[in-house]
C-alpha cells in the first residue's frame, strides 16, 4: 500500500499546476499525459499498484487520511468536477459529487476540507455506529461455540457410522454451505458431503450404477437405514434429487441435516467463499448481515423464485470486488491480478493445474493476504495456509456501515442487478452471458461450473 506522504507528493504537482490556473483547476487527463511524456517513475509505480492513474486519483479523493494530509500541507482541499461547458461558464456550484466517475474530470482546489463538514461528520458517526452493531451481531450470532460444538458432534457420529459399516472405504465427512463458510447460526441447517476421492470425478453413468447397488453408500435408502440405526430421526431419503440426499435430524443437538455422497463440488464452492471471508474483517459481517436480511424477508429460496443463500454470497462477493469501481475490498482469487506482489506458487492451489472435482477445475489463489494497515486487516492465522503468502494492497478503508448502505443503494438500481455478474472473471473481462441465462431476470455465474447461472 502506498504511504500517505507518497500520495501527497504525487498530488503536489497537481496542486502547483492548479494554483497557476485562473480557475484553480487542472484537467487530470492532461496531467497524466505530462507524466507519461516525462517517463515519470511515479506514474509507472501507480499503474503497477492501482488499476491506473485515474483510480489512484479517486482513491486519494475518497480516502480521508490522504485528503487530510493534503489539506494540512497545502491549506486547501480538492474535488473533481465534470469538464463541461457549465463549469467553464458558471464555475463551481459547491456541489461535491465525489462518488461519481466522470468521463473527463477536472482537479479543482477548494478552500475547505470536505471531510470536516457537519453533514459528513454526522454521516460518519452514524455509519460507525452501524458498523459496531454489525460486528457485534456477527460475533454474537455467527458460529458460536454452541454452533461449532453441535456440528462437530453430528459430523463425528456420521463419520463413526460410515467407518463401522463401510470399514474399507477411503472417505471423509466434510461440512459445506454456511458451516464451512463460517456464516452459520445456531439454527442453521448442517450440510454434509461424504467425500470419496476414488469417485470425486466419476461420470454420471458410474454414479448411477453405484446408486443402484443395494449396500452402496451412494444408495440413499441404504444410507437412510444406517442413519436410523444410530438414532437419527425424521430420516428421509431423496434419491431423485439432482444431487441425491438424505435428510435427517439429530435428537441430541436438534440440528436439521442433509448429507450427500455425490457432490464434492459444494465443499469447494464453500471453501472459496470462506477464503474470501478470511481476507478482510468486514467480509464475514457483511455477508452474514445480507443473509440475515434476505432470510427475514423470505427471499432466500430459489424454489420460490428468489435467490439461494449461495447466490446471495456470490452477489455479495461480486459487489465487494467491484466496490466504487476503483476501490475494491476483495481481489479476484481465480483470475488474480497483483497490485503489490506476485504469486510464487509454493503451496498455492493455483499451481495445481490438474486439480479437478466433479470434472470442474477448482484451482484458485488461496495464498493471498490483503494488506491494509488498518483495523480491517485480518490477523494472521498460525494454523492456516502454510505456503508463501502473496500480498495484495487493500486501499478501501470505508467502514462496514458505509459499505452495506452503499450496497443497498446499488442493489436498488435494476440495471446493476440485470447485468452479468461473475466472481470468476475480472470486471473488465466479463464476457457476454449466453442467451439462455436471460430466461431468468438475474445472471450470477457459478465460479467453477462456468456454464451455470446460479440465479
PDB file of C-alpha atoms in Angstrom, residues 251-411:
ATOM      1  CA  UNK A 251     -32.037 -35.650  18.526  1.00  0.00           C
ATOM      2  CA  UNK A 252     -29.092 -34.718  20.740  1.00  0.00           C
ATOM      3  CA  UNK A 253     -28.359 -31.332  19.148  1.00  0.00           C
ATOM      4  CA  UNK A 254     -31.653 -30.682  17.357  1.00  0.00           C
ATOM      5  CA  UNK A 255     -29.804 -29.958  14.106  1.00  0.00           C
ATOM      6  CA  UNK A 256     -31.580 -30.432  10.776  1.00  0.00           C
ATOM      7  CA  UNK A 257     -29.114 -32.074   8.393  1.00  0.00           C
ATOM      8  CA  UNK A 258     -28.660 -33.005   4.732  1.00  0.00           C
ATOM      9  CA  UNK A 259     -25.998 -35.478   3.637  1.00  0.00           C
ATOM     10  CA  UNK A 260     -24.949 -36.499   0.123  1.00  0.00           C
ATOM     11  CA  UNK A 261     -22.252 -38.683  -1.376  1.00  0.00           C
ATOM     12  CA  UNK A 262     -22.436 -37.421  -4.959  1.00  0.00           C
ATOM     13  CA  UNK A 263     -21.272 -33.816  -4.898  1.00  0.00           C
ATOM     14  CA  UNK A 264     -17.844 -32.846  -3.614  1.00  0.00           C
ATOM     15  CA  UNK A 265     -18.078 -29.577  -5.535  1.00  0.00           C
ATOM     16  CA  UNK A 266     -20.221 -27.998  -2.817  1.00  0.00           C
ATOM     17  CA  UNK A 267     -17.255 -28.272  -0.459  1.00  0.00           C
ATOM     18  CA  UNK A 268     -15.014 -26.452  -2.941  1.00  0.00           C
ATOM     19  CA  UNK A 269     -17.612 -23.707  -3.525  1.00  0.00           C
ATOM     20  CA  UNK A 270     -17.961 -23.166   0.200  1.00  0.00           C
ATOM     21  CA  UNK A 271     -14.205 -23.167   0.752  1.00  0.00           C
ATOM     22  CA  UNK A 272     -13.787 -20.481  -1.911  1.00  0.00           C
ATOM     23  CA  UNK A 273     -16.339 -18.265  -0.139  1.00  0.00           C
ATOM     24  CA  UNK A 274     -14.606 -18.932   3.180  1.00  0.00           C
ATOM     25  CA  UNK A 275     -11.229 -17.970   1.709  1.00  0.00           C
ATOM     26  CA  UNK A 276     -12.753 -14.680   0.548  1.00  0.00           C
ATOM     27  CA  UNK A 277     -14.219 -14.183   4.027  1.00  0.00           C
ATOM     28  CA  UNK A 278     -10.766 -14.582   5.571  1.00  0.00           C
ATOM     29  CA  UNK A 279      -9.247 -11.759   3.507  1.00  0.00           C
ATOM     30  CA  UNK A 280     -10.817  -8.814   5.354  1.00  0.00           C
ATOM     31  CA  UNK A 281     -12.635  -8.486   8.684  1.00  0.00           C
ATOM     32  CA  UNK A 282     -15.562  -6.697   7.016  1.00  0.00           C
ATOM     33  CA  UNK A 283     -16.449  -9.548   4.660  1.00  0.00           C
ATOM     34  CA  UNK A 284     -17.899 -12.007   7.196  1.00  0.00           C
ATOM     35  CA  UNK A 285     -20.206  -9.486   8.924  1.00  0.00           C
ATOM     36  CA  UNK A 286     -21.267  -8.083   5.535  1.00  0.00           C
ATOM     37  CA  UNK A 287     -22.255 -11.483   4.126  1.00  0.00           C
ATOM     38  CA  UNK A 288     -23.868 -12.560   7.393  1.00  0.00           C
ATOM     39  CA  UNK A 289     -25.970  -9.389   7.562  1.00  0.00           C
ATOM     40  CA  UNK A 290     -27.004  -9.870   3.918  1.00  0.00           C
ATOM     41  CA  UNK A 291     -28.041 -13.486   4.553  1.00  0.00           C
ATOM     42  CA  UNK A 292     -29.960 -12.444   7.676  1.00  0.00           C
ATOM     43  CA  UNK A 293     -31.736  -9.638   5.813  1.00  0.00           C
ATOM     44  CA  UNK A 294     -32.977 -11.852   2.964  1.00  0.00           C
ATOM     45  CA  UNK A 295     -33.963 -14.649   5.354  1.00  0.00           C
ATOM     46  CA  UNK A 296     -36.126 -12.297   7.425  1.00  0.00           C
ATOM     47  CA  UNK A 297     -37.871 -11.176   4.233  1.00  0.00           C
ATOM     48  CA  UNK A 298     -38.345 -14.723   2.910  1.00  0.00           C
ATOM     49  CA  UNK A 299     -36.464 -14.028  -0.314  1.00  0.00           C
ATOM     50  CA  UNK A 300     -33.788 -16.716   0.062  1.00  0.00           C
ATOM     51  CA  UNK A 301     -35.414 -19.756  -1.573  1.00  0.00           C
ATOM     52  CA  UNK A 302     -34.744 -20.388  -5.261  1.00  0.00           C
ATOM     53  CA  UNK A 303     -37.673 -22.821  -5.365  1.00  0.00           C
ATOM     54  CA  UNK A 304     -39.957 -19.814  -4.826  1.00  0.00           C
ATOM     55  CA  UNK A 305     -38.361 -17.645  -7.499  1.00  0.00           C
ATOM     56  CA  UNK A 306     -35.794 -15.838  -5.335  1.00  0.00           C
ATOM     57  CA  UNK A 307     -32.076 -16.435  -4.836  1.00  0.00           C
ATOM     58  CA  UNK A 308     -30.445 -19.150  -2.743  1.00  0.00           C
ATOM     59  CA  UNK A 309     -28.117 -18.287   0.152  1.00  0.00           C
ATOM     60  CA  UNK A 310     -25.222 -19.419  -2.047  1.00  0.00           C
ATOM     61  CA  UNK A 311     -26.250 -16.991  -4.797  1.00  0.00           C
ATOM     62  CA  UNK A 312     -26.502 -14.141  -2.286  1.00  0.00           C
ATOM     63  CA  UNK A 313     -22.960 -14.894  -1.090  1.00  0.00           C
ATOM     64  CA  UNK A 314     -21.677 -14.725  -4.680  1.00  0.00           C
ATOM     65  CA  UNK A 315     -23.621 -11.496  -5.215  1.00  0.00           C
ATOM     66  CA  UNK A 316     -22.061 -10.005  -2.074  1.00  0.00           C
ATOM     67  CA  UNK A 317     -18.532 -11.014  -3.070  1.00  0.00           C
ATOM     68  CA  UNK A 318     -19.084  -9.637  -6.583  1.00  0.00           C
ATOM     69  CA  UNK A 319     -20.128  -6.310  -5.064  1.00  0.00           C
ATOM     70  CA  UNK A 320     -17.077  -6.179  -2.767  1.00  0.00           C
ATOM     71  CA  UNK A 321     -14.802  -6.955  -5.731  1.00  0.00           C
ATOM     72  CA  UNK A 322     -16.253  -4.033  -7.684  1.00  0.00           C
ATOM     73  CA  UNK A 323     -16.809  -1.586  -4.834  1.00  0.00           C
ATOM     74  CA  UNK A 324     -16.877   2.005  -6.143  1.00  0.00           C
ATOM     75  CA  UNK A 325     -15.188   0.809  -9.362  1.00  0.00           C
ATOM     76  CA  UNK A 326     -11.689   1.714  -8.209  1.00  0.00           C
ATOM     77  CA  UNK A 327     -11.572   0.792  -4.512  1.00  0.00           C
ATOM     78  CA  UNK A 328     -12.182  -2.973  -4.411  1.00  0.00           C
ATOM     79  CA  UNK A 329     -12.311  -4.547  -0.989  1.00  0.00           C
ATOM     80  CA  UNK A 330     -11.504  -8.001  -2.361  1.00  0.00           C
ATOM     81  CA  UNK A 331      -9.174  -9.203  -5.121  1.00  0.00           C
ATOM     82  CA  UNK A 332     -10.218 -11.846  -7.624  1.00  0.00           C
ATOM     83  CA  UNK A 333      -8.731 -15.135  -6.389  1.00  0.00           C
ATOM     84  CA  UNK A 334      -9.430 -17.106  -9.569  1.00  0.00           C
ATOM     85  CA  UNK A 335      -8.033 -14.548 -12.012  1.00  0.00           C
ATOM     86  CA  UNK A 336      -5.674 -12.839  -9.616  1.00  0.00           C
ATOM     87  CA  UNK A 337      -4.000  -9.618 -10.697  1.00  0.00           C
ATOM     88  CA  UNK A 338      -1.442  -8.372  -8.260  1.00  0.00           C
ATOM     89  CA  UNK A 339      -1.181  -4.719  -7.297  1.00  0.00           C
ATOM     90  CA  UNK A 340       1.725  -5.379  -4.983  1.00  0.00           C
ATOM     91  CA  UNK A 341       3.211  -8.867  -5.103  1.00  0.00           C
ATOM     92  CA  UNK A 342       3.343 -11.822  -7.468  1.00  0.00           C
ATOM     93  CA  UNK A 343       2.211 -15.336  -6.556  1.00  0.00           C
ATOM     94  CA  UNK A 344       5.218 -17.608  -6.134  1.00  0.00           C
ATOM     95  CA  UNK A 345       3.131 -20.740  -6.489  1.00  0.00           C
ATOM     96  CA  UNK A 346       4.593 -22.559  -3.495  1.00  0.00           C
ATOM     97  CA  UNK A 347       1.743 -24.357  -1.738  1.00  0.00           C
ATOM     98  CA  UNK A 348      -0.902 -22.396  -3.677  1.00  0.00           C
ATOM     99  CA  UNK A 349      -3.929 -24.109  -5.235  1.00  0.00           C
ATOM    100  CA  UNK A 350      -3.461 -22.044  -8.385  1.00  0.00           C
ATOM    101  CA  UNK A 351      -0.352 -24.061  -9.214  1.00  0.00           C
ATOM    102  CA  UNK A 352      -2.247 -27.369  -9.245  1.00  0.00           C
ATOM    103  CA  UNK A 353      -3.456 -27.260 -12.839  1.00  0.00           C
ATOM    104  CA  UNK A 354      -4.922 -30.782 -12.708  1.00  0.00           C
ATOM    105  CA  UNK A 355      -6.983 -30.099  -9.579  1.00  0.00           C
ATOM    106  CA  UNK A 356     -10.447 -31.230 -10.651  1.00  0.00           C
ATOM    107  CA  UNK A 357     -13.531 -32.060  -8.605  1.00  0.00           C
ATOM    108  CA  UNK A 358     -16.733 -33.175 -10.284  1.00  0.00           C
ATOM    109  CA  UNK A 359     -14.874 -32.725 -13.592  1.00  0.00           C
ATOM    110  CA  UNK A 360     -14.527 -28.988 -12.865  1.00  0.00           C
ATOM    111  CA  UNK A 361     -11.208 -27.239 -12.373  1.00  0.00           C
ATOM    112  CA  UNK A 362     -11.283 -25.780  -8.867  1.00  0.00           C
ATOM    113  CA  UNK A 363      -7.868 -24.166  -8.531  1.00  0.00           C
ATOM    114  CA  UNK A 364      -7.542 -20.569  -7.324  1.00  0.00           C
ATOM    115  CA  UNK A 365      -5.128 -18.400  -5.358  1.00  0.00           C
ATOM    116  CA  UNK A 366      -5.547 -19.362  -1.718  1.00  0.00           C
ATOM    117  CA  UNK A 367      -2.181 -17.744  -0.956  1.00  0.00           C
ATOM    118  CA  UNK A 368      -3.409 -14.138  -0.987  1.00  0.00           C
ATOM    119  CA  UNK A 369      -3.168 -11.857   2.034  1.00  0.00           C
ATOM    120  CA  UNK A 370      -4.817  -8.417   1.927  1.00  0.00           C
ATOM    121  CA  UNK A 371      -2.623  -5.717   3.469  1.00  0.00           C
ATOM    122  CA  UNK A 372      -4.356  -2.503   4.530  1.00  0.00           C
ATOM    123  CA  UNK A 373      -2.505  -1.464   7.720  1.00  0.00           C
ATOM    124  CA  UNK A 374      -5.901  -0.829   9.294  1.00  0.00           C
ATOM    125  CA  UNK A 375      -8.298  -2.366  11.785  1.00  0.00           C
ATOM    126  CA  UNK A 376      -9.863  -4.255   8.881  1.00  0.00           C
ATOM    127  CA  UNK A 377      -6.733  -6.303   8.157  1.00  0.00           C
ATOM    128  CA  UNK A 378      -7.181  -9.929   9.195  1.00  0.00           C
ATOM    129  CA  UNK A 379      -4.917 -11.284  11.883  1.00  0.00           C
ATOM    130  CA  UNK A 380      -2.551 -13.969  10.718  1.00  0.00           C
ATOM    131  CA  UNK A 381      -3.809 -17.473  11.401  1.00  0.00           C
ATOM    132  CA  UNK A 382      -0.900 -19.504  12.830  1.00  0.00           C
ATOM    133  CA  UNK A 383      -2.617 -22.733  11.834  1.00  0.00           C
ATOM    134  CA  UNK A 384      -3.713 -21.559   8.400  1.00  0.00           C
ATOM    135  CA  UNK A 385      -2.110 -21.523   4.955  1.00  0.00           C
ATOM    136  CA  UNK A 386       1.424 -22.904   5.114  1.00  0.00           C
ATOM    137  CA  UNK A 387       2.879 -21.689   1.808  1.00  0.00           C
ATOM    138  CA  UNK A 388       4.358 -18.366   0.745  1.00  0.00           C
ATOM    139  CA  UNK A 389       1.849 -15.534   1.141  1.00  0.00           C
ATOM    140  CA  UNK A 390       1.075 -13.224  -1.783  1.00  0.00           C
ATOM    141  CA  UNK A 391       0.318  -9.701  -0.636  1.00  0.00           C
ATOM    142  CA  UNK A 392      -2.417  -7.561  -2.188  1.00  0.00           C
ATOM    143  CA  UNK A 393      -2.863  -3.935  -1.174  1.00  0.00           C
ATOM    144  CA  UNK A 394      -6.313  -3.126   0.195  1.00  0.00           C
ATOM    145  CA  UNK A 395      -6.918   0.575  -0.363  1.00  0.00           C
ATOM    146  CA  UNK A 396     -10.556   0.813   0.715  1.00  0.00           C
ATOM    147  CA  UNK A 397     -10.911   1.868   4.343  1.00  0.00           C
ATOM    148  CA  UNK A 398     -14.643   2.647   4.247  1.00  0.00           C
ATOM    149  CA  UNK A 399     -16.473   1.500   7.352  1.00  0.00           C
ATOM    150  CA  UNK A 400     -18.697  -1.560   7.193  1.00  0.00           C
ATOM    151  CA  UNK A 401     -21.654   0.747   7.828  1.00  0.00           C
ATOM    152  CA  UNK A 402     -20.880   2.765   4.700  1.00  0.00           C
ATOM    153  CA  UNK A 403     -20.288  -0.378   2.640  1.00  0.00           C
ATOM    154  CA  UNK A 404     -23.589  -2.052   3.493  1.00  0.00           C
ATOM    155  CA  UNK A 405     -25.585   1.162   2.992  1.00  0.00           C
ATOM    156  CA  UNK A 406     -23.913   1.653  -0.389  1.00  0.00           C
ATOM    157  CA  UNK A 407     -24.745  -1.966  -1.238  1.00  0.00           C
ATOM    158  CA  UNK A 408     -28.467  -1.424  -0.718  1.00  0.00           C
ATOM    159  CA  UNK A 409     -28.317   1.767  -2.811  1.00  0.00           C
ATOM    160  CA  UNK A 410     -26.530  -0.194  -5.543  1.00  0.00           C
ATOM    161  CA  UNK A 411     -28.983  -3.107  -5.336  1.00  0.00           C
TER     162      UNK A 411
END
